[in-house]
mmCIF file of C-alpha atoms in Angstrom:
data_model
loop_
_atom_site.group_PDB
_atom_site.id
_atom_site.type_symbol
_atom_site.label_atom_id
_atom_site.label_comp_id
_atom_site.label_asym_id
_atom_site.label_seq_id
_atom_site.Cartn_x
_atom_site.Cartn_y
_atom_site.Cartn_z
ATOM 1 C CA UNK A 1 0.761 -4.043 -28.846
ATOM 2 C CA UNK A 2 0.453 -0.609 -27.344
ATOM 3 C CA UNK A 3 0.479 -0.480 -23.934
ATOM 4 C CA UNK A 4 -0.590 3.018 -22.317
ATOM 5 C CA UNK A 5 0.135 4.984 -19.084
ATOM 6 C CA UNK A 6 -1.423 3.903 -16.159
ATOM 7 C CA UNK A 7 -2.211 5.724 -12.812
ATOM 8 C CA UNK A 8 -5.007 3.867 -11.386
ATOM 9 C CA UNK A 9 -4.260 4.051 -7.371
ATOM 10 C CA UNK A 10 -5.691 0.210 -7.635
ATOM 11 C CA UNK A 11 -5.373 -2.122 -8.950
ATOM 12 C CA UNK A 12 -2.589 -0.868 -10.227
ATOM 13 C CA UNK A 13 0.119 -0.910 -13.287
ATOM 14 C CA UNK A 14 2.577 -3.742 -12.706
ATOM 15 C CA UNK A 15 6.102 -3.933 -14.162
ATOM 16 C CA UNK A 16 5.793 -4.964 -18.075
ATOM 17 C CA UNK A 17 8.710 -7.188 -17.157
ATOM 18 C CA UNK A 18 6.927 -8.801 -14.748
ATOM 19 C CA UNK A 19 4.053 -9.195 -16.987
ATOM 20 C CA UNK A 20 6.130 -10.509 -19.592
ATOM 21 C CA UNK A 21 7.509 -13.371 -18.137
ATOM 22 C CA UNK A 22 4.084 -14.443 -16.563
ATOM 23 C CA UNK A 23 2.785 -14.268 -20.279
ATOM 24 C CA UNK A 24 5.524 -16.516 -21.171
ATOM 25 C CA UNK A 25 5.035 -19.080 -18.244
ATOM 26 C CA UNK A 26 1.187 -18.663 -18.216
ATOM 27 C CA UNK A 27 0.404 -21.762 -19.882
ATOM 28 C CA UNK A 28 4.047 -24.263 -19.054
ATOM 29 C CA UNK A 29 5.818 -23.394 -15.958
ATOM 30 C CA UNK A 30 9.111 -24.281 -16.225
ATOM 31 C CA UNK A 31 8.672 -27.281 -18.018
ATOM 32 C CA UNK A 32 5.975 -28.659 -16.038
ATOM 33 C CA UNK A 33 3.095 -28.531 -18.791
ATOM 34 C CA UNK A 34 0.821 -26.319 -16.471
ATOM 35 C CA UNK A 35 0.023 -23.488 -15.532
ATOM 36 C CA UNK A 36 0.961 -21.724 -11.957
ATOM 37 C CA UNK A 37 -2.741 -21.099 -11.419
ATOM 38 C CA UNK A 38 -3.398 -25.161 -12.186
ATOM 39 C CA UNK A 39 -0.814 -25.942 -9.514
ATOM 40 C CA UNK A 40 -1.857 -27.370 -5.874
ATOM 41 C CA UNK A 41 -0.378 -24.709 -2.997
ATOM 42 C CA UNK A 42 0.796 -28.151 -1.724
ATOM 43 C CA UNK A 43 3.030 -29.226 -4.556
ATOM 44 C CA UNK A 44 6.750 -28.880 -4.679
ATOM 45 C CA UNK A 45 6.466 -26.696 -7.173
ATOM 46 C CA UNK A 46 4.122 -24.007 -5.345
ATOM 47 C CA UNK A 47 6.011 -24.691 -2.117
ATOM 48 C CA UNK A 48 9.295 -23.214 -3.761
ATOM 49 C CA UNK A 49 7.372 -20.722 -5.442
ATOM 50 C CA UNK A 50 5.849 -19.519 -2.207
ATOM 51 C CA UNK A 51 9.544 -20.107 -0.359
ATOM 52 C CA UNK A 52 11.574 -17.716 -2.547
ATOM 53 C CA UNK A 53 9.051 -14.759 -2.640
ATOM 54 C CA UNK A 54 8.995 -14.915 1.121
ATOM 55 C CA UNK A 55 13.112 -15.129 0.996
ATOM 56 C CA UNK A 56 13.315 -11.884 -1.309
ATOM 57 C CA UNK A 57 10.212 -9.624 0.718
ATOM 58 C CA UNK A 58 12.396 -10.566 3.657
ATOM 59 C CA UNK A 59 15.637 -9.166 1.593
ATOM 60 C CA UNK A 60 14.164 -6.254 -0.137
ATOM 61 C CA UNK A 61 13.024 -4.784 3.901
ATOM 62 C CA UNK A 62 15.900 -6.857 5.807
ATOM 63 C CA UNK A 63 12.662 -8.223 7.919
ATOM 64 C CA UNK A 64 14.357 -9.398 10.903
ATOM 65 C CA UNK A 65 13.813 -13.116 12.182
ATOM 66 C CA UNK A 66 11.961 -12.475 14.955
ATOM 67 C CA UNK A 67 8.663 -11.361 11.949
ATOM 68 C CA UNK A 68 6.198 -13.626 10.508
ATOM 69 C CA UNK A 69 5.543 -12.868 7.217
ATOM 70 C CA UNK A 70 1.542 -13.911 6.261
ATOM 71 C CA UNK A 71 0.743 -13.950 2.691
ATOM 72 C CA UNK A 72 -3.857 -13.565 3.132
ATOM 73 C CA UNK A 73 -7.130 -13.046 1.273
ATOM 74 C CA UNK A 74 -9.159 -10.252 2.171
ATOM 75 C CA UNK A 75 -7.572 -6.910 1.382
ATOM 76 C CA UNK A 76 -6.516 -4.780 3.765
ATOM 77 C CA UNK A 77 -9.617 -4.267 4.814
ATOM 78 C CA UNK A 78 -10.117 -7.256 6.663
ATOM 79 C CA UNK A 79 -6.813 -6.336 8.598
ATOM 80 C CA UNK A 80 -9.489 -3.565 10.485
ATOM 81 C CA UNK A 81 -11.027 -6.784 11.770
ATOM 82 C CA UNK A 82 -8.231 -8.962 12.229
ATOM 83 C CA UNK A 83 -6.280 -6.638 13.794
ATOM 84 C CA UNK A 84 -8.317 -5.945 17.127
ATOM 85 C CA UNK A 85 -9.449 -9.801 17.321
ATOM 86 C CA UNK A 86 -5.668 -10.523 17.342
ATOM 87 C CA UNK A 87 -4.110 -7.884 19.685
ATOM 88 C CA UNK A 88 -7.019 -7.034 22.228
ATOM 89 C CA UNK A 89 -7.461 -10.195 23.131
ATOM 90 C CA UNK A 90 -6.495 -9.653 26.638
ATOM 91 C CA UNK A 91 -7.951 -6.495 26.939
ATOM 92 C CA UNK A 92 -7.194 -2.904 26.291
ATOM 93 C CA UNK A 93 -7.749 0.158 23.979
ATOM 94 C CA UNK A 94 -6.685 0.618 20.089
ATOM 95 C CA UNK A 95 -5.705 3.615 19.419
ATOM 96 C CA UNK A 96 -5.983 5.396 16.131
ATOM 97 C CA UNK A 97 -3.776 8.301 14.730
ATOM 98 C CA UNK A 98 -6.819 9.692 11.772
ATOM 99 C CA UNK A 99 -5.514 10.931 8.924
ATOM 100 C CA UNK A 100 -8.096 10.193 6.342
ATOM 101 C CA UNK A 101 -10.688 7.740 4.723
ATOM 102 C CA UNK A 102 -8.514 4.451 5.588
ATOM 103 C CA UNK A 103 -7.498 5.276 8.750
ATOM 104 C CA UNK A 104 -11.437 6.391 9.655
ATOM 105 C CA UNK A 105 -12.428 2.930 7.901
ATOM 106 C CA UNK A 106 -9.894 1.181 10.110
ATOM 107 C CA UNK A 107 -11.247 3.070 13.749
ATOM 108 C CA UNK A 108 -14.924 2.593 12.528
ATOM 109 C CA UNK A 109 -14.019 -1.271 11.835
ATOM 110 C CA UNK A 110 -12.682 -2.092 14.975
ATOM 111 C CA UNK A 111 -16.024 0.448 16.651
ATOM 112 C CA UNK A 112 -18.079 -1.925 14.977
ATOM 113 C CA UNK A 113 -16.644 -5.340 16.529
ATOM 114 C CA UNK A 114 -16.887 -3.679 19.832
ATOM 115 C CA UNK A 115 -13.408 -2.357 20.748
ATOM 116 C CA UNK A 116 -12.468 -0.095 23.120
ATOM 117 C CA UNK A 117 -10.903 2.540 20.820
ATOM 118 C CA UNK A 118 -9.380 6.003 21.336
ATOM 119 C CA UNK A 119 -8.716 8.565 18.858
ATOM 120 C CA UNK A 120 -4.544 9.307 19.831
ATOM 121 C CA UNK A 121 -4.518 12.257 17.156
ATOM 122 C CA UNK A 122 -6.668 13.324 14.112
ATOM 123 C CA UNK A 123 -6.039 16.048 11.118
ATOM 124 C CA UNK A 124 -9.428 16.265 10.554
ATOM 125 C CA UNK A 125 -9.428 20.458 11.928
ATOM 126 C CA UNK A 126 -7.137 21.036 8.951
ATOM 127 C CA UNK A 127 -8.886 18.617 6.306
ATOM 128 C CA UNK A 128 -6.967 15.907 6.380
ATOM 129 C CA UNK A 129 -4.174 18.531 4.195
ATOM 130 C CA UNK A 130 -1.319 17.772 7.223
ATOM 131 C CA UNK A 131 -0.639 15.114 9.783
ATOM 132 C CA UNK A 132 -0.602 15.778 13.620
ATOM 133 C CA UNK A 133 2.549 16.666 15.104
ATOM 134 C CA UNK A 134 4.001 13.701 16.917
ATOM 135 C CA UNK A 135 4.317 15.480 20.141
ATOM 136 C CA UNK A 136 0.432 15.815 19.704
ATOM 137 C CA UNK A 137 -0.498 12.526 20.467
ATOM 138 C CA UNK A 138 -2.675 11.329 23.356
ATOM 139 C CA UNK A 139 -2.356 8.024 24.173
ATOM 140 C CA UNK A 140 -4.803 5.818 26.744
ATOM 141 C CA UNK A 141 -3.148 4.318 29.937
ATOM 142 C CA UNK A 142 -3.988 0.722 28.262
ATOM 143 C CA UNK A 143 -3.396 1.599 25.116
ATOM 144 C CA UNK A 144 -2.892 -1.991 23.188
ATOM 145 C CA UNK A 145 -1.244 -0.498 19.663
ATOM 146 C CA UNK A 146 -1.062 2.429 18.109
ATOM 147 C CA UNK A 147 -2.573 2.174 14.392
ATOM 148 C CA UNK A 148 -1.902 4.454 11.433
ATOM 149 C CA UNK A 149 -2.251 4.930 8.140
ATOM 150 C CA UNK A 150 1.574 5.813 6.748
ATOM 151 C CA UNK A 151 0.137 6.821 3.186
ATOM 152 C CA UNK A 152 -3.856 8.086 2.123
ATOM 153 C CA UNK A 153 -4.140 6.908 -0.378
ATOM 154 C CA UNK A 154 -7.230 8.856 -1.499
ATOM 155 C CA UNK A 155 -6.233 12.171 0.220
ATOM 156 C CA UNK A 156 -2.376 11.968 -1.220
ATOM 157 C CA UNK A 157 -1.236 12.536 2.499
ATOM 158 C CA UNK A 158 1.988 11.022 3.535
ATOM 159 C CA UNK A 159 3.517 10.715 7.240
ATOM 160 C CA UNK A 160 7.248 12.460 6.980
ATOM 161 C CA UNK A 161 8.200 10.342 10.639
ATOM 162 C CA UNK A 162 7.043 6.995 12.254
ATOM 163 C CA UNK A 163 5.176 7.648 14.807
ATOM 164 C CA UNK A 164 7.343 6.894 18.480
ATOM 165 C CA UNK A 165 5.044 6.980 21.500
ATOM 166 C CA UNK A 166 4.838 5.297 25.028
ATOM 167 C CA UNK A 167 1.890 5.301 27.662
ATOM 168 C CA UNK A 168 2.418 6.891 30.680
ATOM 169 C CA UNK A 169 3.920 4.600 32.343
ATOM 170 C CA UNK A 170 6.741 4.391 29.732
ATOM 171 C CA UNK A 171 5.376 1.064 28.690
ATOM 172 C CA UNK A 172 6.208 0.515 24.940
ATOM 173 C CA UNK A 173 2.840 0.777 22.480
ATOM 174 C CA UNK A 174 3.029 -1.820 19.905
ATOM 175 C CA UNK A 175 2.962 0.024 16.283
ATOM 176 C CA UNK A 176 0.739 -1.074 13.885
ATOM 177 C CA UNK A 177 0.708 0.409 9.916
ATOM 178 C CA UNK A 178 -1.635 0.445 7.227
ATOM 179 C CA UNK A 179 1.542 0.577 4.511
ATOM 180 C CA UNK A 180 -1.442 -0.619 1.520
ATOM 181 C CA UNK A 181 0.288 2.551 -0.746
ATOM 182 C CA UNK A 182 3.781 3.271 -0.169
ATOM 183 C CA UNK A 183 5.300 -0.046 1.092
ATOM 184 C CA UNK A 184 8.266 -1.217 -1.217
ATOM 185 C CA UNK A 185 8.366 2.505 -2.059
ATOM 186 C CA UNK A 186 11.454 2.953 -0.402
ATOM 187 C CA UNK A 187 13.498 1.639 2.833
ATOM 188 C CA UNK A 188 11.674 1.310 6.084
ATOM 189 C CA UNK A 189 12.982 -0.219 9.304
ATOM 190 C CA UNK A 190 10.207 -3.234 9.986
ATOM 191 C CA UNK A 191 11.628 -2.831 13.695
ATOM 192 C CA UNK A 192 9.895 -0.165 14.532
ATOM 193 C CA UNK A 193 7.060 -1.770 13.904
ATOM 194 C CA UNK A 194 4.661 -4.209 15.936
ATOM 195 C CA UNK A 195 2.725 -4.990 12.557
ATOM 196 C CA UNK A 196 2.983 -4.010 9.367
ATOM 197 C CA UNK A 197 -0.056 -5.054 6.807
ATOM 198 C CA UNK A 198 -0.746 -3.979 3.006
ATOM 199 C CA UNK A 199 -3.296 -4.929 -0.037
ATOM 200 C CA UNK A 200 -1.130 -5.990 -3.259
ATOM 201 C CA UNK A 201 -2.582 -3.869 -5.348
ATOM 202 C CA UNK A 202 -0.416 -0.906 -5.401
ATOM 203 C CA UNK A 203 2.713 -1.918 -5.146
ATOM 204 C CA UNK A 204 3.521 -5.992 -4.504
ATOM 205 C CA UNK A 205 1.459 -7.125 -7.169
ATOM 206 C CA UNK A 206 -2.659 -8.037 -8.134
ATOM 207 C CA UNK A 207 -5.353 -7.512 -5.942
ATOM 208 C CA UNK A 208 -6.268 -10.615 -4.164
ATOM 209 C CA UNK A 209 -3.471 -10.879 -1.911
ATOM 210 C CA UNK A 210 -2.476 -8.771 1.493
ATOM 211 C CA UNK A 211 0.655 -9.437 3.471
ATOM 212 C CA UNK A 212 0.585 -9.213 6.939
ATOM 213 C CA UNK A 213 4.480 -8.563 8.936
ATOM 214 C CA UNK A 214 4.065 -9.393 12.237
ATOM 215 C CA UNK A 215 6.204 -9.636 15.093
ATOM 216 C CA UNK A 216 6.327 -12.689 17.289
ATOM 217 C CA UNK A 217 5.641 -11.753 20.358
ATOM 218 C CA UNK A 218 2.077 -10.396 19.088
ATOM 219 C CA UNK A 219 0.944 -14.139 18.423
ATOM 220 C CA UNK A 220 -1.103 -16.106 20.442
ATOM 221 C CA UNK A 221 -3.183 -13.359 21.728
ATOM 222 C CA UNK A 222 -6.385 -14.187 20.146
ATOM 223 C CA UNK A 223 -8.914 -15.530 21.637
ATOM 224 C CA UNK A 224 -9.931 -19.343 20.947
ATOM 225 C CA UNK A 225 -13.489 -17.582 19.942
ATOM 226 C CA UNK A 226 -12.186 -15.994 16.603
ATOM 227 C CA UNK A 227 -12.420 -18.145 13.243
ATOM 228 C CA UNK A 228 -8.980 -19.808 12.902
ATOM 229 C CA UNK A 229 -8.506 -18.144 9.340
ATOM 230 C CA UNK A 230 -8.681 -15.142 11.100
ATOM 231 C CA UNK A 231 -5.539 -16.094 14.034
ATOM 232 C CA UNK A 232 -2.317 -14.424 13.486
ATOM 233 C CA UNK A 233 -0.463 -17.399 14.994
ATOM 234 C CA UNK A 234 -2.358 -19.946 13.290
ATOM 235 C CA UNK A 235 -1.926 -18.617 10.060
ATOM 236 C CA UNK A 236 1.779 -18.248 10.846
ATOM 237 C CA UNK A 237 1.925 -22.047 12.588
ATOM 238 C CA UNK A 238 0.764 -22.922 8.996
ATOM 239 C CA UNK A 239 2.625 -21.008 6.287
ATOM 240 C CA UNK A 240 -0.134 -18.791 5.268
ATOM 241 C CA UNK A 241 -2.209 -22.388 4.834
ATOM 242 C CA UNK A 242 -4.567 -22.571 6.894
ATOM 243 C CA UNK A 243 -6.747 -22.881 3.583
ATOM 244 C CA UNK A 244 -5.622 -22.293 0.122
ATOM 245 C CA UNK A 245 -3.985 -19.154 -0.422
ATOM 246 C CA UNK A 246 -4.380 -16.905 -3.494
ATOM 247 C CA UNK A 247 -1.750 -18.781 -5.245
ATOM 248 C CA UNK A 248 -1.576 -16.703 -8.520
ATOM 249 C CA UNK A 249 -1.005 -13.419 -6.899
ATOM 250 C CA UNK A 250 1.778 -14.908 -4.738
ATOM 251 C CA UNK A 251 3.244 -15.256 -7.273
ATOM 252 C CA UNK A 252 2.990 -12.621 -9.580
ATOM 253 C CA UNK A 253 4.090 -10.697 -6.242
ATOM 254 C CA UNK A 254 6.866 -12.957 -6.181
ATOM 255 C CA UNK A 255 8.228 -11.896 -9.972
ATOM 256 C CA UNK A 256 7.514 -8.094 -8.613
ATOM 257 C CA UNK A 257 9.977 -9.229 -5.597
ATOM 258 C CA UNK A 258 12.547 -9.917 -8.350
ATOM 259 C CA UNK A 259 12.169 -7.531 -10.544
ATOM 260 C CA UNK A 260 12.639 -4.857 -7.571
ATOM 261 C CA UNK A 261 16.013 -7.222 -6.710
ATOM 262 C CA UNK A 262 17.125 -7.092 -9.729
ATOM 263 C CA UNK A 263 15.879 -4.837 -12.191
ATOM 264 C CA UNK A 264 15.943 -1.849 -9.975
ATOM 265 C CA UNK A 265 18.806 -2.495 -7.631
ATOM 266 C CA UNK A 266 16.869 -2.494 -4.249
ATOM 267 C CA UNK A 267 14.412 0.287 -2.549
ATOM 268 C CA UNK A 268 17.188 2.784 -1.804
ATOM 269 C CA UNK A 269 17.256 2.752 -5.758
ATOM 270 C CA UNK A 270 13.352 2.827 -6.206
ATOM 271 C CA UNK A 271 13.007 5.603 -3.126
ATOM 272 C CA UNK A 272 15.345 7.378 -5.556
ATOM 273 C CA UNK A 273 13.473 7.253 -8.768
ATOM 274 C CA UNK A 274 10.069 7.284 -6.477
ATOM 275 C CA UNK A 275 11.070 10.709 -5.132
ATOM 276 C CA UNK A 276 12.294 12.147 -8.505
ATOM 277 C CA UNK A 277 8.743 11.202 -10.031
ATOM 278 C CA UNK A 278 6.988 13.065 -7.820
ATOM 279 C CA UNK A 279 9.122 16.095 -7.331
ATOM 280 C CA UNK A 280 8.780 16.503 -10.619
ATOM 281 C CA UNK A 281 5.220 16.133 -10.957
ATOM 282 C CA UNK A 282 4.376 18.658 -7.723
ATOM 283 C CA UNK A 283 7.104 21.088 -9.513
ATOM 284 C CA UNK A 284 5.057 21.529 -12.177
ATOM 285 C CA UNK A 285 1.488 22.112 -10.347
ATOM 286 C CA UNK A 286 3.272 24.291 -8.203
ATOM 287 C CA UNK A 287 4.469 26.163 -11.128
ATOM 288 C CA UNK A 288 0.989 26.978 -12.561
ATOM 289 C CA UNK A 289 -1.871 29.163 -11.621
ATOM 290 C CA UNK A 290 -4.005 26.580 -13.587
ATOM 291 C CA UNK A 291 -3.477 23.858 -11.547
ATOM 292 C CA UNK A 292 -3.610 23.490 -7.339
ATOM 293 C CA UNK A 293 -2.628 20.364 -4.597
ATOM 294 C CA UNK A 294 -3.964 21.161 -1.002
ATOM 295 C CA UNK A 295 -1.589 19.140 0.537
ATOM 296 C CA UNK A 296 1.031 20.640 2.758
ATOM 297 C CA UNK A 297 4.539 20.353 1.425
ATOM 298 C CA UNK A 298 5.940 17.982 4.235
ATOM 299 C CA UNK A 299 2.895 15.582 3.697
ATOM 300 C CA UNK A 300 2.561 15.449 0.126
ATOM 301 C CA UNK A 301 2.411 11.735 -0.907
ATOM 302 C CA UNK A 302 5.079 10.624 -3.181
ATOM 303 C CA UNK A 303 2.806 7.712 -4.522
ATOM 304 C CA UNK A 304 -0.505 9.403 -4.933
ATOM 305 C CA UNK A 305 -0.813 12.966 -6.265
ATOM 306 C CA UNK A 306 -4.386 14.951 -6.250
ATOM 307 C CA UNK A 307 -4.512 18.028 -7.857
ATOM 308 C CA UNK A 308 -7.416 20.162 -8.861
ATOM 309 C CA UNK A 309 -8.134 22.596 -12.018
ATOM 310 C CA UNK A 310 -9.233 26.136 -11.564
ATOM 311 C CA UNK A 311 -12.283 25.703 -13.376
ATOM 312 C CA UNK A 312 -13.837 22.251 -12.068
ATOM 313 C CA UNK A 313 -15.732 22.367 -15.372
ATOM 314 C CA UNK A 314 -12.867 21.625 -17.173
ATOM 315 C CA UNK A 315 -12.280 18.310 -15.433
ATOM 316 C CA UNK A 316 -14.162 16.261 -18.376
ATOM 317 C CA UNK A 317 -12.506 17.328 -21.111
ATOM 318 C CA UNK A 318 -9.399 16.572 -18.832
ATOM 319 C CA UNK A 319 -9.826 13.303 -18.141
ATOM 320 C CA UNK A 320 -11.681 12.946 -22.066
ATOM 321 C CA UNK A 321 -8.097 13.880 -23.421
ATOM 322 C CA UNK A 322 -6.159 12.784 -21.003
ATOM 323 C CA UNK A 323 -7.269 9.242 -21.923
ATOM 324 C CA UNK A 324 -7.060 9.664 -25.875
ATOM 325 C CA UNK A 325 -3.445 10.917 -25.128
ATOM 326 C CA UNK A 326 -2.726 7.533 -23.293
ATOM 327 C CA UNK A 327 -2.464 8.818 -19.368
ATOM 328 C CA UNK A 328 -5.286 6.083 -18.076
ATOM 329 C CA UNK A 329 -7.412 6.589 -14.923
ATOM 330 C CA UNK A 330 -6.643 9.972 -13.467
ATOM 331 C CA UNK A 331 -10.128 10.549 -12.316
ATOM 332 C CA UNK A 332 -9.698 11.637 -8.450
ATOM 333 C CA UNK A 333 -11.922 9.455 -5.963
ATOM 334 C CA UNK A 334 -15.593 10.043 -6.036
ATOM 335 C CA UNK A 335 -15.408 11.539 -2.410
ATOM 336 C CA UNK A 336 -13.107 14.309 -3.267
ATOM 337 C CA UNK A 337 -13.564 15.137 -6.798
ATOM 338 C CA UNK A 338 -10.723 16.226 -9.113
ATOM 339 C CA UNK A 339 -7.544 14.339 -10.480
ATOM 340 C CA UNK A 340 -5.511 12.177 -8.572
ATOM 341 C CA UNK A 341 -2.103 10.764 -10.215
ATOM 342 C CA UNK A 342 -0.673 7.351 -8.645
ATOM 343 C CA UNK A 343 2.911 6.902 -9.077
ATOM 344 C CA UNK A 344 3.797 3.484 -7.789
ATOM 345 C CA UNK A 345 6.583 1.781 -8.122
ATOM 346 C CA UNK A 346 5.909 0.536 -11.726
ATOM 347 C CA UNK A 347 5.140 3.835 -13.265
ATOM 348 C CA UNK A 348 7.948 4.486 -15.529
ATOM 349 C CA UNK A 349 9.603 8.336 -15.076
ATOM 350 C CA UNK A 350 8.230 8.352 -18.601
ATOM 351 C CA UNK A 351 5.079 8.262 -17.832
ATOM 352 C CA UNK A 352 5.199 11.501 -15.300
ATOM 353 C CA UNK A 353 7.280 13.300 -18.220
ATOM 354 C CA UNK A 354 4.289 12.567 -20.766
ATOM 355 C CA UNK A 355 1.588 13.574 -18.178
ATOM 356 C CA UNK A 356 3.502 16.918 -17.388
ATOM 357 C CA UNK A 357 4.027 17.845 -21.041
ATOM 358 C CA UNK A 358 -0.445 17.040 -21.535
ATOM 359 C CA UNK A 359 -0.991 19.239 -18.272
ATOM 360 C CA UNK A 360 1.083 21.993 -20.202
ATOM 361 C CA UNK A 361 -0.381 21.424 -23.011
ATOM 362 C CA UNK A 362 -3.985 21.215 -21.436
ATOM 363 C CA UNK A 363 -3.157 24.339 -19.688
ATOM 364 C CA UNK A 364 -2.308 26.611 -22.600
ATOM 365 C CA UNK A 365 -5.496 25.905 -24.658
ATOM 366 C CA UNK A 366 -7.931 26.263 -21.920
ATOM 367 C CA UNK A 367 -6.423 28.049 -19.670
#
């Protein structure tokens, strides 16, 4: 079995590991003569399954007690909806710090549903190529949350701070992060945060499954209007129950959970191999006239790299070879053209070393 390199920014490579041992258990989990896709989210089984992934999340980001962790359907996506039903339900203004597609997708979401919402900061003057300075932002006097987007994924621009911020009155402004692409890419400190929320499919596991960290005292705001699968505190009241959950991909996240534990040591030793992929991977764009990244150097996204040829006619024959060489889905997204490199956490450093060497390579004969 070959098994090529894959930089799809979703859904995304998993760890072979991983993938081994759901192989082996696909059909006989543990004994029990079925399969964990066969099980009822009510059984024993499922219960423990669903338990322990929780337990090591809650490890790997030392989530403090006072977090619910939600494990939904939707994407993160529906968090854009969710989000305002659930924390302006008493009133107020969401504001938005816009750094690119997602973050415009969340503002325009929560526009939609008839929010008041307020635009804190944007990087749209310099094309999305550098966040705002912090000291830039302007929030409203009943300003709700704060909501940002830590990673774009699309635009490869990364925040280099977490966002600190007050109203006027020195109240404190709830944060809220869209971490779909860089959470579990290193240490963060959930405490700074009012919510956290990310789709699977980057770095916790397959698509079908977002998890929602939020902290307690944000329950219970909803109104008794909204659809119950869509209540923060319902969902929590319930385990992530409230219907049945997309059992599979808990836990396949689960076995990514693990493997992070214990295969890599923890994210301070993933946010070392995470940064090492990438600073190899700029160094060498940044090394060639051949090939360009627009993003400024503070901002450059450790998980998703776009890059650009000199000669945009070239980018065919790129990608043709690219993908008879084994480096899988490096096609940029349709709205920005070019290449685009993910390297979450379950790219091997391989897999930047071959890619590098091909870029060389690419470079010399059609340079």
């Amino acid at each position: 079995m070959t098994r090529h390199y894959n930089f799809c920014a979703g859904p995304a490579a998993l760890p072979t590991a991983v993938l081994e041992r759901a192989r082996n258990e696909l059909l006989d989990y543990q004994g029990r003569g079925l399969s964990v896709m066969e099980m009822s989210h009510r059984s024993d089984e499922f219960i423990a399954i669903a338990e322990q992934a929780e337990a090591d999340l809650r490890e790997l980001l030392s989530i403090p007690s006072n977090y619910r962790v939600l494990f939904l359907q939707g994407g993160a996506s529906m968090q854009f909806s969710m989000l305002p039903m659930n924390l302006l339900g008493q009133g107020g203004s969401a504001n938005f710090i816009q750094t690119g597609i997602w973050g415009k997708k969340a503002l325009s979401e929560a526009k939609r549903l008839g929010f008041h919402c307020h635009v804190a900061a944007s990087s749209e003057a310099n094309g999305h190529t550098a966040v705002p300075d912090e000291a830039a932002l302007s929030m409203t006097h009943d300003a709700a949350y704060l909501h940002y987007t830590s990673n774009e994924t699309i635009g490869g621009l990364e925040f280099d701070y977490t966002p600190r911020v007050a109203r006027a009155d020195g109240a404190e402004v709830p944060l809220v992060c869209d971490m779909s692409s860089n959470i579990l890419s290193g240490p963060i400190d959930i405490s700074d945060f009012g919510v956290v929320y990310a789709g699977a499919q980057k770095n916790i596991g397959p698509a079908g499954l977002t998890i929602v960290i939020v902290r307690d005292d944000l329950l219970g705001k909803a109104p008794g209007t909204i659809p119950s699968l869509f209540d923060y505190r319902m969902l929590a009241e319930a385990g992530s129950m409230v219907n049945t959950p997309p059992t599979y991909a808990w836990y396949l996240s689960g076995l990514v959970f693990q493997w992070l534990k214990n295969d890599i040591g923890g994210l301070d030793a993933m946010d070392v191999r995470n940064q090492r992929k990438a600073q190899k991977l700029y160094a060498a764009i940044d090394a060639s006239d051949f090939y360009s990244n627009p993003i400024a150097v503070a901002n450059r996204s450790r998980m998703n790299v776009p890059f650009v040829l000199a000669d945009e006619r070239l980018d065919s024959a790129f990608l043709q070879e690219a993908d008879e060489a084994g480096l899988l889905n490096l096609k940029g997204h349709r709205s920005v053209g070019g290449m685009r490199a993910s390297l979450y956490n379950a790219v091997p450093e391989e897999a930047v070393d071959a890619l590098i060497a091909f870029m060389a390579d690419f470079e010399q004969r059609r340079g």
